Structure formats: C-alpha cells, structure tokens
CSV table of C-alpha atoms and ligand atoms in Angstrom, one decimal:
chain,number,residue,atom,x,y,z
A,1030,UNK,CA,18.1,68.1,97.7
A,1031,UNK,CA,15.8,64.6,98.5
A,1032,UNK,CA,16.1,62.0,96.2
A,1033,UNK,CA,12.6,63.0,95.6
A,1034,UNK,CA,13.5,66.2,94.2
A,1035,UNK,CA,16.6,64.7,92.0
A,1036,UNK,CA,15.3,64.5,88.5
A,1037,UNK,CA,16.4,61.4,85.8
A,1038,UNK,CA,17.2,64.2,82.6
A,1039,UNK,CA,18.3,62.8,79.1
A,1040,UNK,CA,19.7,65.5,76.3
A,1041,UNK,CA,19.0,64.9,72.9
A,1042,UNK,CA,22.6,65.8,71.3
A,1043,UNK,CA,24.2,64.5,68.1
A,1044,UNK,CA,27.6,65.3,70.0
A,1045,UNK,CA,28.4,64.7,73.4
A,1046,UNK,CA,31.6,66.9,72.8
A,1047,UNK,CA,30.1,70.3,72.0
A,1048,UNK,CA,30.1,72.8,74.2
A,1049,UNK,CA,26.6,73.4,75.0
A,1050,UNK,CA,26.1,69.9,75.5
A,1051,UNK,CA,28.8,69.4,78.3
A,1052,UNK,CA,27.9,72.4,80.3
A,1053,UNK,CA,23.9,71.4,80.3
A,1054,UNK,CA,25.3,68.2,81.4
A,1055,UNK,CA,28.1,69.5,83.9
A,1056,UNK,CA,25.1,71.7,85.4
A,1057,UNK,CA,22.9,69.3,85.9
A,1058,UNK,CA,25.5,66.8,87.6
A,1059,UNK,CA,26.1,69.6,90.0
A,1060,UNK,CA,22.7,69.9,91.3
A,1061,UNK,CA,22.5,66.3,91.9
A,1062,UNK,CA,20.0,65.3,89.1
A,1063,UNK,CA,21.2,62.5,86.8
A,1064,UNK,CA,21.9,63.1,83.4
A,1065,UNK,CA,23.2,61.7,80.2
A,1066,UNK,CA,23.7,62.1,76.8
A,1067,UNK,CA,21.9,60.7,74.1
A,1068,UNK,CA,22.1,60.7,70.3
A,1069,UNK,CA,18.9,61.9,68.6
A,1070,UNK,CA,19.3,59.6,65.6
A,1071,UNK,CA,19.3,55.9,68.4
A,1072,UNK,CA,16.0,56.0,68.9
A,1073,UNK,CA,13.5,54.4,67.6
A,1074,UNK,CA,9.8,54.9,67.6
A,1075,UNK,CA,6.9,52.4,67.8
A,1076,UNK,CA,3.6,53.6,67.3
A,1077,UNK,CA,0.9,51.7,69.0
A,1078,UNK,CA,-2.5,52.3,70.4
A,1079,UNK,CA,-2.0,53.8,74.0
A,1080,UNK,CA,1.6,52.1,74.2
A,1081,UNK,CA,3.7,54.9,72.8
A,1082,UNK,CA,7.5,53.4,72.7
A,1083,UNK,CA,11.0,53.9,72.0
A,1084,UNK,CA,14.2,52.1,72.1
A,1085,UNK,CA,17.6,53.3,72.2
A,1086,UNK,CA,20.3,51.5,70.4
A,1087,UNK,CA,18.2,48.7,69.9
A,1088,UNK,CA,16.6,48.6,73.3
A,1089,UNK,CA,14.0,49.6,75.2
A,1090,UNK,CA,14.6,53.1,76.7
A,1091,UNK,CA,14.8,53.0,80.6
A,1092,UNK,CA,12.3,56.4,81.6
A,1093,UNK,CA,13.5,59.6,82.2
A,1094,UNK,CA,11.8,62.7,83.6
A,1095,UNK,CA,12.5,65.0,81.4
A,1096,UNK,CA,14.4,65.5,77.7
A,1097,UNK,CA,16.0,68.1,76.5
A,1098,UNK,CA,16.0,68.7,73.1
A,1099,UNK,CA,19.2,70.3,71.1
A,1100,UNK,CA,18.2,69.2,67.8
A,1101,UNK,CA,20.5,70.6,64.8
A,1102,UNK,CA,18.7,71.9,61.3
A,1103,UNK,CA,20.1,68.9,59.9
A,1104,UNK,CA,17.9,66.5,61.5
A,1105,UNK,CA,15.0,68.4,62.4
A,1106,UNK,CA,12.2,65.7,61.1
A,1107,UNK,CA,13.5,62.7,62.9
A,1108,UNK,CA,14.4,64.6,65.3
A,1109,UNK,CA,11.0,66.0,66.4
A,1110,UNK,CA,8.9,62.9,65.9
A,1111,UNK,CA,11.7,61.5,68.6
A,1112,UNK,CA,10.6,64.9,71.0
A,1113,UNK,CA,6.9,64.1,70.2
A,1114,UNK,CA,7.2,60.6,71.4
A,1115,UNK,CA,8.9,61.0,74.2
A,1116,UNK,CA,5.9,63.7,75.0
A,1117,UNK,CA,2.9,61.2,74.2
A,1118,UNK,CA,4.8,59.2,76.6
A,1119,UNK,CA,4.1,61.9,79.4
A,1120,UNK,CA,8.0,62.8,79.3
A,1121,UNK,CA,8.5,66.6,79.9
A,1122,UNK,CA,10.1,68.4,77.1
A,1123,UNK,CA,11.9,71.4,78.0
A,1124,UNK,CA,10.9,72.6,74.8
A,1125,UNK,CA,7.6,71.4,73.2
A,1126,UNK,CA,8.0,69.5,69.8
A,1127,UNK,CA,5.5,72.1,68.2
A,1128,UNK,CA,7.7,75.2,69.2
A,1129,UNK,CA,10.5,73.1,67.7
A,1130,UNK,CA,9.0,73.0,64.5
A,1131,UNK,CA,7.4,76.5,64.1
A,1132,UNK,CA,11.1,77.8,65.0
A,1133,UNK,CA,12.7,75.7,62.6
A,1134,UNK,CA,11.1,77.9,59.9
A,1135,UNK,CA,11.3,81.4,59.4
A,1136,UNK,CA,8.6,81.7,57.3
A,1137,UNK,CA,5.9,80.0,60.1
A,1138,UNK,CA,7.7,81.8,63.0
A,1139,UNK,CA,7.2,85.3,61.7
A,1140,UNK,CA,3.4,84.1,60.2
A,1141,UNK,CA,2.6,83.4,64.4
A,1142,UNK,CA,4.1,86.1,65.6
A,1143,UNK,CA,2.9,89.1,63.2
A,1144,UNK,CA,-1.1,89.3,64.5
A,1145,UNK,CA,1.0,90.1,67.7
A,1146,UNK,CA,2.3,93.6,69.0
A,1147,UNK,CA,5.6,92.5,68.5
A,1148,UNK,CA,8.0,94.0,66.0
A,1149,UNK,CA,8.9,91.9,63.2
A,1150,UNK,CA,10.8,92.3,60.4
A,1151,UNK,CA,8.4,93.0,57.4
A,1152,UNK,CA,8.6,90.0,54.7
A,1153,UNK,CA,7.1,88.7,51.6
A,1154,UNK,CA,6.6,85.1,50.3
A,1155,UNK,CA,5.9,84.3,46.8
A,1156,UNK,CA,5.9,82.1,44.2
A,1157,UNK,CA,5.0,83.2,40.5
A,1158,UNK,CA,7.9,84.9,38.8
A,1159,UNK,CA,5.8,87.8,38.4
A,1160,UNK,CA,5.5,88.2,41.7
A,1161,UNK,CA,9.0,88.8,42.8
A,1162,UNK,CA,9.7,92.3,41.7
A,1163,UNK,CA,6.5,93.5,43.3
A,1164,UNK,CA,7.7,91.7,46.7
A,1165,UNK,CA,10.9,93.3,46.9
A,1166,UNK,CA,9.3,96.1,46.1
A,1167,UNK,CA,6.6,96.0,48.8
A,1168,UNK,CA,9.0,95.6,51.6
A,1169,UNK,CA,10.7,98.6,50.8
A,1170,UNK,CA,12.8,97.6,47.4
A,1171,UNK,CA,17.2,97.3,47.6
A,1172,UNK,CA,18.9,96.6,49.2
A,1173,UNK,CA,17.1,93.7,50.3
A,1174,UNK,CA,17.3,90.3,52.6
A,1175,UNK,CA,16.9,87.1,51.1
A,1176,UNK,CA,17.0,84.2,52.9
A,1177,UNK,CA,16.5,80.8,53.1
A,1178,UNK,CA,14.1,79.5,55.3
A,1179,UNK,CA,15.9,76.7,56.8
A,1180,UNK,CA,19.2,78.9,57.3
A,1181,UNK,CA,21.1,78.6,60.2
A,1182,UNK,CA,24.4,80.7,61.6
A,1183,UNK,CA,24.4,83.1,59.0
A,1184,UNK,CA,24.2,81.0,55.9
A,1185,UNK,CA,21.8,81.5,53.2
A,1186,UNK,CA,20.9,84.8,54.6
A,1187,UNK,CA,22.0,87.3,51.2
A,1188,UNK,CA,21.8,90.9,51.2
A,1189,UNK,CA,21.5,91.8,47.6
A,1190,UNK,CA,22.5,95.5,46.3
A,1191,UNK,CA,19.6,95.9,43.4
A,1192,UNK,CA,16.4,94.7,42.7
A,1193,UNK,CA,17.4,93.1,39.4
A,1194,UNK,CA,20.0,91.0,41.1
A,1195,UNK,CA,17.5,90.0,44.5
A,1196,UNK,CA,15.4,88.9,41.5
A,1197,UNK,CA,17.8,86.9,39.9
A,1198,UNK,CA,19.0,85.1,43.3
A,1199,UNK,CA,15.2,84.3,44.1
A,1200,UNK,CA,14.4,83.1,40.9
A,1201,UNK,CA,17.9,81.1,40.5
A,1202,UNK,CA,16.7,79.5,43.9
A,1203,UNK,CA,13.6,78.7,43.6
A,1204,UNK,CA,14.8,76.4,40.5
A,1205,UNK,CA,16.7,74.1,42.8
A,1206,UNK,CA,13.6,73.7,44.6
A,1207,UNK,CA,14.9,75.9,47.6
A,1208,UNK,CA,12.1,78.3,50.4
A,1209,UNK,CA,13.2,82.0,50.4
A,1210,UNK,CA,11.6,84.6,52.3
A,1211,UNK,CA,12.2,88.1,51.0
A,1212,UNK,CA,12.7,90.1,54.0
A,1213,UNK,CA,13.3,94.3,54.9
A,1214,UNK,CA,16.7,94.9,55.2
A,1215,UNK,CA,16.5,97.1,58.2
A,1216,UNK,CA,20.1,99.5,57.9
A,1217,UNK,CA,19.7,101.5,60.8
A,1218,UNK,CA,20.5,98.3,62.6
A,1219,UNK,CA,24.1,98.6,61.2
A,1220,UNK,CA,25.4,94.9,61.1
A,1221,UNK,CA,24.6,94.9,65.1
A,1222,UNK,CA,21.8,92.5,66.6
A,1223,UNK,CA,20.8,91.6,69.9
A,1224,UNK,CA,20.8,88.1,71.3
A,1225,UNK,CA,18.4,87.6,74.3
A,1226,UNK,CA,18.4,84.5,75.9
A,1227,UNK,CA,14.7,83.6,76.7
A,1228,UNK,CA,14.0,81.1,80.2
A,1229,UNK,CA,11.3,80.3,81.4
A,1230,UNK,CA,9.3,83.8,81.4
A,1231,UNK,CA,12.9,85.8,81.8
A,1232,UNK,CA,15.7,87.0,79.8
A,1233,UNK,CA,18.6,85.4,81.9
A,1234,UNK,CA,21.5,87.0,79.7
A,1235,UNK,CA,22.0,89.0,76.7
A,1236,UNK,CA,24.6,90.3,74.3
A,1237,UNK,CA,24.6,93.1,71.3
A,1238,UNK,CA,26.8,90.6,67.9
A,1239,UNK,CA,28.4,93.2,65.8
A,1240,UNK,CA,29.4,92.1,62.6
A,1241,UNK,CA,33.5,92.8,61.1
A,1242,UNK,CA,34.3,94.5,58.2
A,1243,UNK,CA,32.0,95.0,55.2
A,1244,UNK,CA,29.8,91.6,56.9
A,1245,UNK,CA,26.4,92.8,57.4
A,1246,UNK,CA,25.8,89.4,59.5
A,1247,UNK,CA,26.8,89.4,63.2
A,1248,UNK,CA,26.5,85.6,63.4
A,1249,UNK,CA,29.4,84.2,65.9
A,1250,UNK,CA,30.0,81.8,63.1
A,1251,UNK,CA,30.7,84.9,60.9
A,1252,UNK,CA,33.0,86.4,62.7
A,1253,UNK,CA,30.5,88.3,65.2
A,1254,UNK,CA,32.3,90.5,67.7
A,1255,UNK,CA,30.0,90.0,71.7
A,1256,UNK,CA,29.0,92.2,73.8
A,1257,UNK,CA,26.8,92.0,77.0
A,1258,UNK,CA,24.2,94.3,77.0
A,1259,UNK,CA,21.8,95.7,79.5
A,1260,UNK,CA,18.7,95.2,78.1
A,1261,UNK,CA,16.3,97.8,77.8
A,1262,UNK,CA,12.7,96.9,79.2
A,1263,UNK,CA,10.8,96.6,75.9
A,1264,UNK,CA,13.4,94.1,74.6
A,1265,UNK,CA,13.2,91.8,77.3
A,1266,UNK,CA,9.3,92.0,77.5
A,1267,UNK,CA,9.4,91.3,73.1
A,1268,UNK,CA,11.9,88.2,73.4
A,1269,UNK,CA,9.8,86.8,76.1
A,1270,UNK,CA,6.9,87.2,74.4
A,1271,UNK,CA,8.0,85.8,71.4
A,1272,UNK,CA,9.4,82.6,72.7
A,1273,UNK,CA,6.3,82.1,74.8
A,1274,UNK,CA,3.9,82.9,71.5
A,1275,UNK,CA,6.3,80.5,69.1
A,1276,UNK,CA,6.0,77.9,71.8
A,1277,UNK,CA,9.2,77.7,74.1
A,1278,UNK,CA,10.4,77.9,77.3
A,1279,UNK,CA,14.2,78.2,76.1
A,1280,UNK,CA,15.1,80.6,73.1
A,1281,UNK,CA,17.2,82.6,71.5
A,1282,UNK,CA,15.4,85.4,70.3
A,1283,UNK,CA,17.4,87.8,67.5
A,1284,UNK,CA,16.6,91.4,67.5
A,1285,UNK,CA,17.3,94.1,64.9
A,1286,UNK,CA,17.7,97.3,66.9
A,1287,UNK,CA,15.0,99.7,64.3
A,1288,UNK,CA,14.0,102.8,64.5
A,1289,UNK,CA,11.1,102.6,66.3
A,1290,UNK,CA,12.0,99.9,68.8
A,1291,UNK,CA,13.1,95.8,68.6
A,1292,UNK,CA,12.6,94.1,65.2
A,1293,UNK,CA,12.7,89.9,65.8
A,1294,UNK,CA,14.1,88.4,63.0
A,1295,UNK,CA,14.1,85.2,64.4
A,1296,UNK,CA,13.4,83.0,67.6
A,1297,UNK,CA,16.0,79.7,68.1
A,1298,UNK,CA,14.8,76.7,69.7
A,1299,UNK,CA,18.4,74.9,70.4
A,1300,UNK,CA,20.4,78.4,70.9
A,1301,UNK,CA,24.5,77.6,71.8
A,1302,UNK,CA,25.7,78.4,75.1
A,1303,UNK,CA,29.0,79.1,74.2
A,1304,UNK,CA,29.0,82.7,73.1
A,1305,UNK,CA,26.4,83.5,75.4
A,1306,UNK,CA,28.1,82.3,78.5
A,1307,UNK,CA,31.6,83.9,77.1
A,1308,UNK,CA,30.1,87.1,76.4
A,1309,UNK,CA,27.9,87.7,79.9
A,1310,UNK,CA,29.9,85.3,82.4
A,1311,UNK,CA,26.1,83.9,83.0
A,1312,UNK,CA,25.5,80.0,84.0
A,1313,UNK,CA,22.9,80.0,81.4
A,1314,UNK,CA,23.1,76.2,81.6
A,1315,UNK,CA,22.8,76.5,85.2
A,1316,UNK,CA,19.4,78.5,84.9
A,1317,UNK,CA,17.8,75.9,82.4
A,1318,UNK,CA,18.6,72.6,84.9
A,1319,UNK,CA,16.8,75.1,87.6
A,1320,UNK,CA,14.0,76.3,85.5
A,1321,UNK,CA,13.6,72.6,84.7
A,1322,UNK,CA,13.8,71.8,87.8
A,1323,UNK,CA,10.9,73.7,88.8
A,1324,UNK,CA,8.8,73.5,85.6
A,1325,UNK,CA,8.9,69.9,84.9
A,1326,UNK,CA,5.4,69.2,86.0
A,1327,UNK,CA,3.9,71.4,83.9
A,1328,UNK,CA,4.0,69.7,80.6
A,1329,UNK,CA,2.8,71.4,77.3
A,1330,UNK,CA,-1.2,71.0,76.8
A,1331,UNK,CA,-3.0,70.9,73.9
A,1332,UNK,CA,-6.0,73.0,75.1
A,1333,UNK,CA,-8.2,72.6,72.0
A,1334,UNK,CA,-7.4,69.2,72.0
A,1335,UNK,CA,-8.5,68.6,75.7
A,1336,UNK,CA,-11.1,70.6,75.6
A,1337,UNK,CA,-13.0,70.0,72.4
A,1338,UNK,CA,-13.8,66.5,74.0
A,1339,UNK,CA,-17.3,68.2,75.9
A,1340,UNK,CA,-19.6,68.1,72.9
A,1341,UNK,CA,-20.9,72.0,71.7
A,1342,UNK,CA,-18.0,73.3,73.5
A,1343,UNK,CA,-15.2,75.8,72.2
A,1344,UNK,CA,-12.3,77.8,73.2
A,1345,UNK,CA,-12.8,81.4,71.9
A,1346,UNK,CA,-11.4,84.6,71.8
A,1347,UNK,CA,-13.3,88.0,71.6
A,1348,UNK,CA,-13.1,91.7,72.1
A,1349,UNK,CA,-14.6,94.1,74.3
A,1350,UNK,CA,-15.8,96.5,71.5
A,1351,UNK,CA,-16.8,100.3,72.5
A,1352,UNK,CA,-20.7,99.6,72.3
A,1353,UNK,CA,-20.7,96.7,74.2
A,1354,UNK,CA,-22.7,96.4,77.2
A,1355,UNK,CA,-20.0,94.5,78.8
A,1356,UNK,CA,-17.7,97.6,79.0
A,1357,UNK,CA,-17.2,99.3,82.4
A,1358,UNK,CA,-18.8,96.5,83.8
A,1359,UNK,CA,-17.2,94.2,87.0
A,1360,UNK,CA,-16.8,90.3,85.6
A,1361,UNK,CA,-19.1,89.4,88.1
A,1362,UNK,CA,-22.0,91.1,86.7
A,1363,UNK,CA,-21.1,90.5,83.3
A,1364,UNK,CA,-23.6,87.4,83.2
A,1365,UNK,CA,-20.8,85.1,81.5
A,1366,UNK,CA,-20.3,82.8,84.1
A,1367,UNK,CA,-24.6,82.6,84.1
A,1368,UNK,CA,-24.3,81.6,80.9
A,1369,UNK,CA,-21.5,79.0,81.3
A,1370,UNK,CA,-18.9,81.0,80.1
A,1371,UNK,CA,-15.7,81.0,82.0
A,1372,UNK,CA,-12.9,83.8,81.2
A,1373,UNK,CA,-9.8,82.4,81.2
A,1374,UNK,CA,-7.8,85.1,80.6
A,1375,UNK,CA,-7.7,89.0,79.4
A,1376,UNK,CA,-5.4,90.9,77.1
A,1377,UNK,CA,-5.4,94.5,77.9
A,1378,UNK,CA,-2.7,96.9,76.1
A,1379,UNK,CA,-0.1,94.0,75.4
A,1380,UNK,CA,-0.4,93.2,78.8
A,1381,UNK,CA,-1.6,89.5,79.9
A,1382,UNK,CA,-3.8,89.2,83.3
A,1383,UNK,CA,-4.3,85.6,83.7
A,1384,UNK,CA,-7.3,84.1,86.0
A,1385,UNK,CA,-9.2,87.6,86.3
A,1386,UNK,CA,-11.5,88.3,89.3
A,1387,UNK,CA,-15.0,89.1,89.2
A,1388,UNK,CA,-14.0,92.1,90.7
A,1389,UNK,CA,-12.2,92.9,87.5
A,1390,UNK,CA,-13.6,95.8,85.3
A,1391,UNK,CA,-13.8,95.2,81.7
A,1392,UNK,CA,-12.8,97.6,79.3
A,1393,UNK,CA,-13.4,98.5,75.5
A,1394,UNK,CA,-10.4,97.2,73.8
A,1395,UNK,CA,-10.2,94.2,76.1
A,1396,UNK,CA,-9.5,90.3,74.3
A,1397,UNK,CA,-10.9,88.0,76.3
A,1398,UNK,CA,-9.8,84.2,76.7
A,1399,UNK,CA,-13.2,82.2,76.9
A,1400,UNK,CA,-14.3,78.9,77.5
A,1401,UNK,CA,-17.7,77.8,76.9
A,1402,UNK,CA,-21.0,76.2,75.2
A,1403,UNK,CA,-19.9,77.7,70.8
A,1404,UNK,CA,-23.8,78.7,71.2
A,1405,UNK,CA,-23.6,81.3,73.8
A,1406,UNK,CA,-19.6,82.4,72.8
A,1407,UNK,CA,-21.3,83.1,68.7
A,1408,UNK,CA,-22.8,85.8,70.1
A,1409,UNK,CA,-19.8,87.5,71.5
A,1410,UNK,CA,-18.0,87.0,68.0
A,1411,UNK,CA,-17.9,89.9,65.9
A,1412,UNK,CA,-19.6,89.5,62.7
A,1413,UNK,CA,-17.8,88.4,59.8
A,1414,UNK,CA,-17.4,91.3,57.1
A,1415,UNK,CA,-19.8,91.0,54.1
A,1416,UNK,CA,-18.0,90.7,51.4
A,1417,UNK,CA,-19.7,92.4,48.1
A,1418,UNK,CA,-19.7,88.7,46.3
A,1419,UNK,CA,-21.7,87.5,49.6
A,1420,UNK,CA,-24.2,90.2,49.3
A,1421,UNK,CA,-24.7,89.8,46.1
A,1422,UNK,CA,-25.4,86.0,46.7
A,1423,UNK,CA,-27.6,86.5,49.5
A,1424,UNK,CA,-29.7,89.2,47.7
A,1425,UNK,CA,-30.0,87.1,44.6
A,1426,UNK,CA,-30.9,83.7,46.8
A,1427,UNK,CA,-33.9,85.5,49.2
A,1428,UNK,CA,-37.1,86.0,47.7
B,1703,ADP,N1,16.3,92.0,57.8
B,1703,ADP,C1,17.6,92.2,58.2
B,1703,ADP,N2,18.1,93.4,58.2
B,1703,ADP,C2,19.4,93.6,58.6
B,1703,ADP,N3,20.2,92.6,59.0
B,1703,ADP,C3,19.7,91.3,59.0
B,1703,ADP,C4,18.4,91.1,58.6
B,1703,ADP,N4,18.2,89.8,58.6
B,1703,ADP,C5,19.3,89.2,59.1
B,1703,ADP,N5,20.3,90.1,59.3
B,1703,ADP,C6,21.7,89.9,59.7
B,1703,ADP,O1,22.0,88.5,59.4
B,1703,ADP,C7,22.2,87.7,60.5
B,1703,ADP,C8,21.6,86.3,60.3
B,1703,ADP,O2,20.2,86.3,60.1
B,1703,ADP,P1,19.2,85.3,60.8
B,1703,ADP,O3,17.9,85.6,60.3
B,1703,ADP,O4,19.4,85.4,62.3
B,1703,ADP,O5,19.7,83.9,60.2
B,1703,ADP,P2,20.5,82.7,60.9
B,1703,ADP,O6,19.5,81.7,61.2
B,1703,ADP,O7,21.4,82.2,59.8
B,1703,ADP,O8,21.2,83.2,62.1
B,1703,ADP,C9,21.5,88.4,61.6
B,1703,ADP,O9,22.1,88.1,62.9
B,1703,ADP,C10,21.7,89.9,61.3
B,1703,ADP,O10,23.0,90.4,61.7
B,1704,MG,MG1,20.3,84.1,63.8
C-alpha cells in the first residue's frame, strides 16, 4: 500500500473496550491505515455559514478521511448531528447519518421499505384507544408482537398471548408516553431468525439465532444459540436490498424465515461483530476497512438536493404502462433524451439496471429513473385518481 492509499479513519465508539470496536480498529491497523478511537459524546459542533466545525475534547478536530459511526440507542440524537457534521464537512461516513436515523426506528424503517418487493413483517400504528383492538386484529389478532420502537437486543419486544392483554400492554404504554408498533407475530418462524450481515452490495457472513427454551427471541443478548448459515439466494438479494433502500452500506438485516419467503423485521445500522465473527469465523471487520477502503470517495448525495438547483427541474419516477407508446420501443427512439429527459435508471421485475443504453428495449411494467424539465416529465405521470369529493367539486365549480 502507498501512503497515498493509507487512509486517516476515526470510529465513533462510546467504548474503546468492546469488542466490535477493537477488531474494526485491529483491522484497520493491519492494513496500514491509521485509526483511532473516539468517543461520540467529545465532540462538539459549531454551526457556521460554510465553516462547518468540530472540536474534540475541547479542541479542534485534526481531519480524518473517513468516520465510522457505532452509535448506541442511547445516544442516537447527539450522536447523529456529530455524523452529519462530520458529513457537511466532506468526511465520508461509512454509514450516512440519514440511514442512521431511519434505522434507529422501527416504525420509519418498515414505512421505507414496504412500497418495496421486499417482505416485511405486517404492522400497525395507532393512537386512539379505540383503535387498538381493530389493529391487533388487522394483523392477524393473538398472539401478537408488541414492540417498542426504540428497542434494542431483544428488549421491549412482548409477545402477548390474547388480545385483551396486547391491549392492555399498548394502552399501559402509551400512558408513559412510550412508541409501540403492533406487529404480526409470524410462528412458522419458530423462535429462529436469520442475521445477514450487509457490506457494501454483499452479504459477507450470516448466521440462523435460535432462541432457548420457551424464549420466542433469538437475540444473543437473550440467550440466542448461532449458527452459520448458507444463505439462500432470495435472502441475500432482500438484506441487501434493504440496507441499500434504508440507507447503508453496513447492516444487519433480521429475517423471519415465513412461509412464503424472508420477512425483515428489522435493519441495524451499528450491528456487533462479536457473534457474527464467532458464529461464521468471517473477518467481518476485515471486509468493512476494505469496503471502506474502496468506497470512500463516493460519499452519500443528496440528489434532490443537488439537483433541484436548475430552476423547472425534477427528479421523477414513472411507469411504463401497457398502452404506452413507449413500450417495445429502443431508448433511443423513445424521444426522451429530445425532450431533455435523461433516464437514469430502470426497475424491471425487482431487478435494478443502472445507466441503460439506448439500445435498451422498454417494457410495460418498467419504473423509470428520470431526470428532466417537471414540464415534459408531467406528462409521463400517471394521473392522479379522482376522488368522488374532487368531482363533485370540479362539476359544481365549471359552468
Ligand atoms: N413479528 C415477529 N414474529 C416472530 N418473532 C419475532 C417477531 N418480531 C421479533 N421477533 C423475535 O424477537 C427478536 C427481537 O426482535 P427485533 O425486532 O429484532 O428487536 P431488537 O431490536 O430488540 O433486536 C427477533 O430476533 C425475533 O427472534
Ligand atoms: Mg434484532
């Protein structure tokens, strides 16, 4: 390695002791890049016009190439602003401070991911009284999960026996002021999960978590017996995909093995190394400091925000619907590009084919990426859906 390619890496740890910690740190070490340990809850952020800052213990913070983030539940809010600083200040984040925050609640996770293909497991949010028993009801009535949606390592994750009692829990904890997601409780799973371990656009290990005795959580912390696993394709395709959709590179994506195929219940941002590593003999941390490596000029961008700038211009997405005339039809003769529209990217049967060709025959079904003038792209929307109330408004306002 040059010193060219020898990186300047900080971790963002409360504890230089853990384990996770010390092997990101040991691995990075090893491949010549230097590396240190910093508490999350030292810095300190100044917030000025195009001078982003931060100190560390009281000092200005000496640049580094790249951060990564292992930021506990505890301290999520300071926590992030420290990652979003750090990426205002053009400092690679292995993962983004927006992934961090839409994987630090269950509730936002599963919203993102369920216009996806992706399994999920089905839940409910509510917060009238009345609305409770209906929930539980909805998502297929007791037993039933309820869970907080701050939770980590198996606590405040309940499986409760009857309605009348999930009812009771929910409403006992929405009086302390406390989030709780009433979720499926999918049995056929059988107190087993999967834990893939998402980098970059790989699963790099994975292990089936069984849990012991009458548990129906097969959290390591709980008692969770490991296993590795082979994963079969569709797994590793879903975890990836649903680290990449919730906004990270690095993940630990938790499956429910369902009936009809893999059921995420949730995607980690800061997933531990230790059981991982113990279970598969993989140098997961190895494979992060190489991903990094590799990655860390590609920082996160915010595309709307970038490209918004060019006035009467829009990022869109649209379908290929059956009757269009742009079905069967080579890009190239499509007449988007004419018209100033440039396809970034098309979505065909879960499958992603980024930069198309003109060569490229669209199909009906097909969700295209667009960027262009919002005049031209409106006519490539669909139509919103009249409601009744609208009709009723537009017939009563015409002459
Ligand atoms: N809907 C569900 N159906 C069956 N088991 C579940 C369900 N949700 C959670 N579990 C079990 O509980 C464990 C903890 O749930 P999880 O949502 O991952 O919370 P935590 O963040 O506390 O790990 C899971 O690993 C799984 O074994
Ligand atoms: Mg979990």
């Amino acid at each position: 390695m040059t010193p060219r390619d020898s990186l300047r890496i900080a971790i963002l740890s409360r504890n230089a002791q853990l384990y996770s910690t010390k092997r990101l740190l040991t691995a990075a070490k090893k491949r010549g890049h230097s590396c240190h340990v910093r508490d999350t809850l030292q810095f300190g952020m100044f917030v000025e016009h195009a001078a982003p800052q931060l100190t560390y213990r009281g000092r200005n913070f000496s640049p580094v190439d790249v951060i990564i983030p292992r930021i506990g539940g505890s301290i999520s809010f300071y926590g992030h602003a420290v990652v979003r600083q750090f990426e205002q200040m053009g400092v690679f984040s292995l993962n983004s401070s927006n992934g961090l925050t839409t994987a630090r609640d269950k509730l936002r996770s599963l919203q993102v991911l369920s216009r996806h293909d992706i399994g999920i497991a089905t839940s409910a949010f509510v917060q009238n009284r009345r609305d409770i028993l209906p929930a539980i009801k909805r998502v297929g009535g007791a037993p039933v999960i309820i869970k907080l949606l701050a939770g980590t390592q198996g606590m405040g994750v309940i499986l409760a026996d009857t309605e009348k009692v999930a009812e009771t829990i929910i409403e006992t904890l929405q009086i302390t002021q406390q989030n709780v997601l009433i979720q499926k409780f999918v049995a056929e799973s059988k107190g087993r999960d999967i834990r893939a371990f998402v980098v970059g656009d790989r699963v790099v290990a994975a292990m089936r978590r069984r849990a012991v005795g009458s548990e129906f959580r097969s959290n390591v912390h709980r008692g969770g017996k490991t296993e590795p696993v082979e994963l079969p394709a569709e797994y590793e395709r879903t975890a990836v995909r649903a680290a990449h959709i919730i906004g990270l590179r690095v993940a630990g994506v938790d499956m429910l093995e369902g009936k009809d195929g893999p059921v995420i219940m949730e995607v980690n941002a800061s997933p531990g190394l230790e059981g991982i590593e113990g279970a598969t003999g993989v140098d997961v941390a190895g494979e992060i400091i190489d991903y990094l490596a590799e990655h860390v000029r590609f920082s996160d961008l915010d595309l709307r925000q970038r490209l918004s700038f060019a006035r009467g211009y829009a990022v869109a997405e649209f379908p290929i619907v059956t009757d269009s005339p742009l079905a069967g039809k080579p890009l190239s003769e499509s007449g988007l590009r004419e018209r100033d529209i440039v396809v970034m990217s098309i979505d065909r049967n879960g499958q992603h084919f980024p930069v198309p060709r003109g060569s490229d025959v669209l199909v009906a079904g097909d969700l295209l990426l667009c960027y262009g003038p919002k005049i031209t792209l409106r006519e490539f929307l669909p139509h919103l859906k009249e409601t009744s109330a609208r009709k009723r408004k537009r017939k009563s306002t015409s002459p």
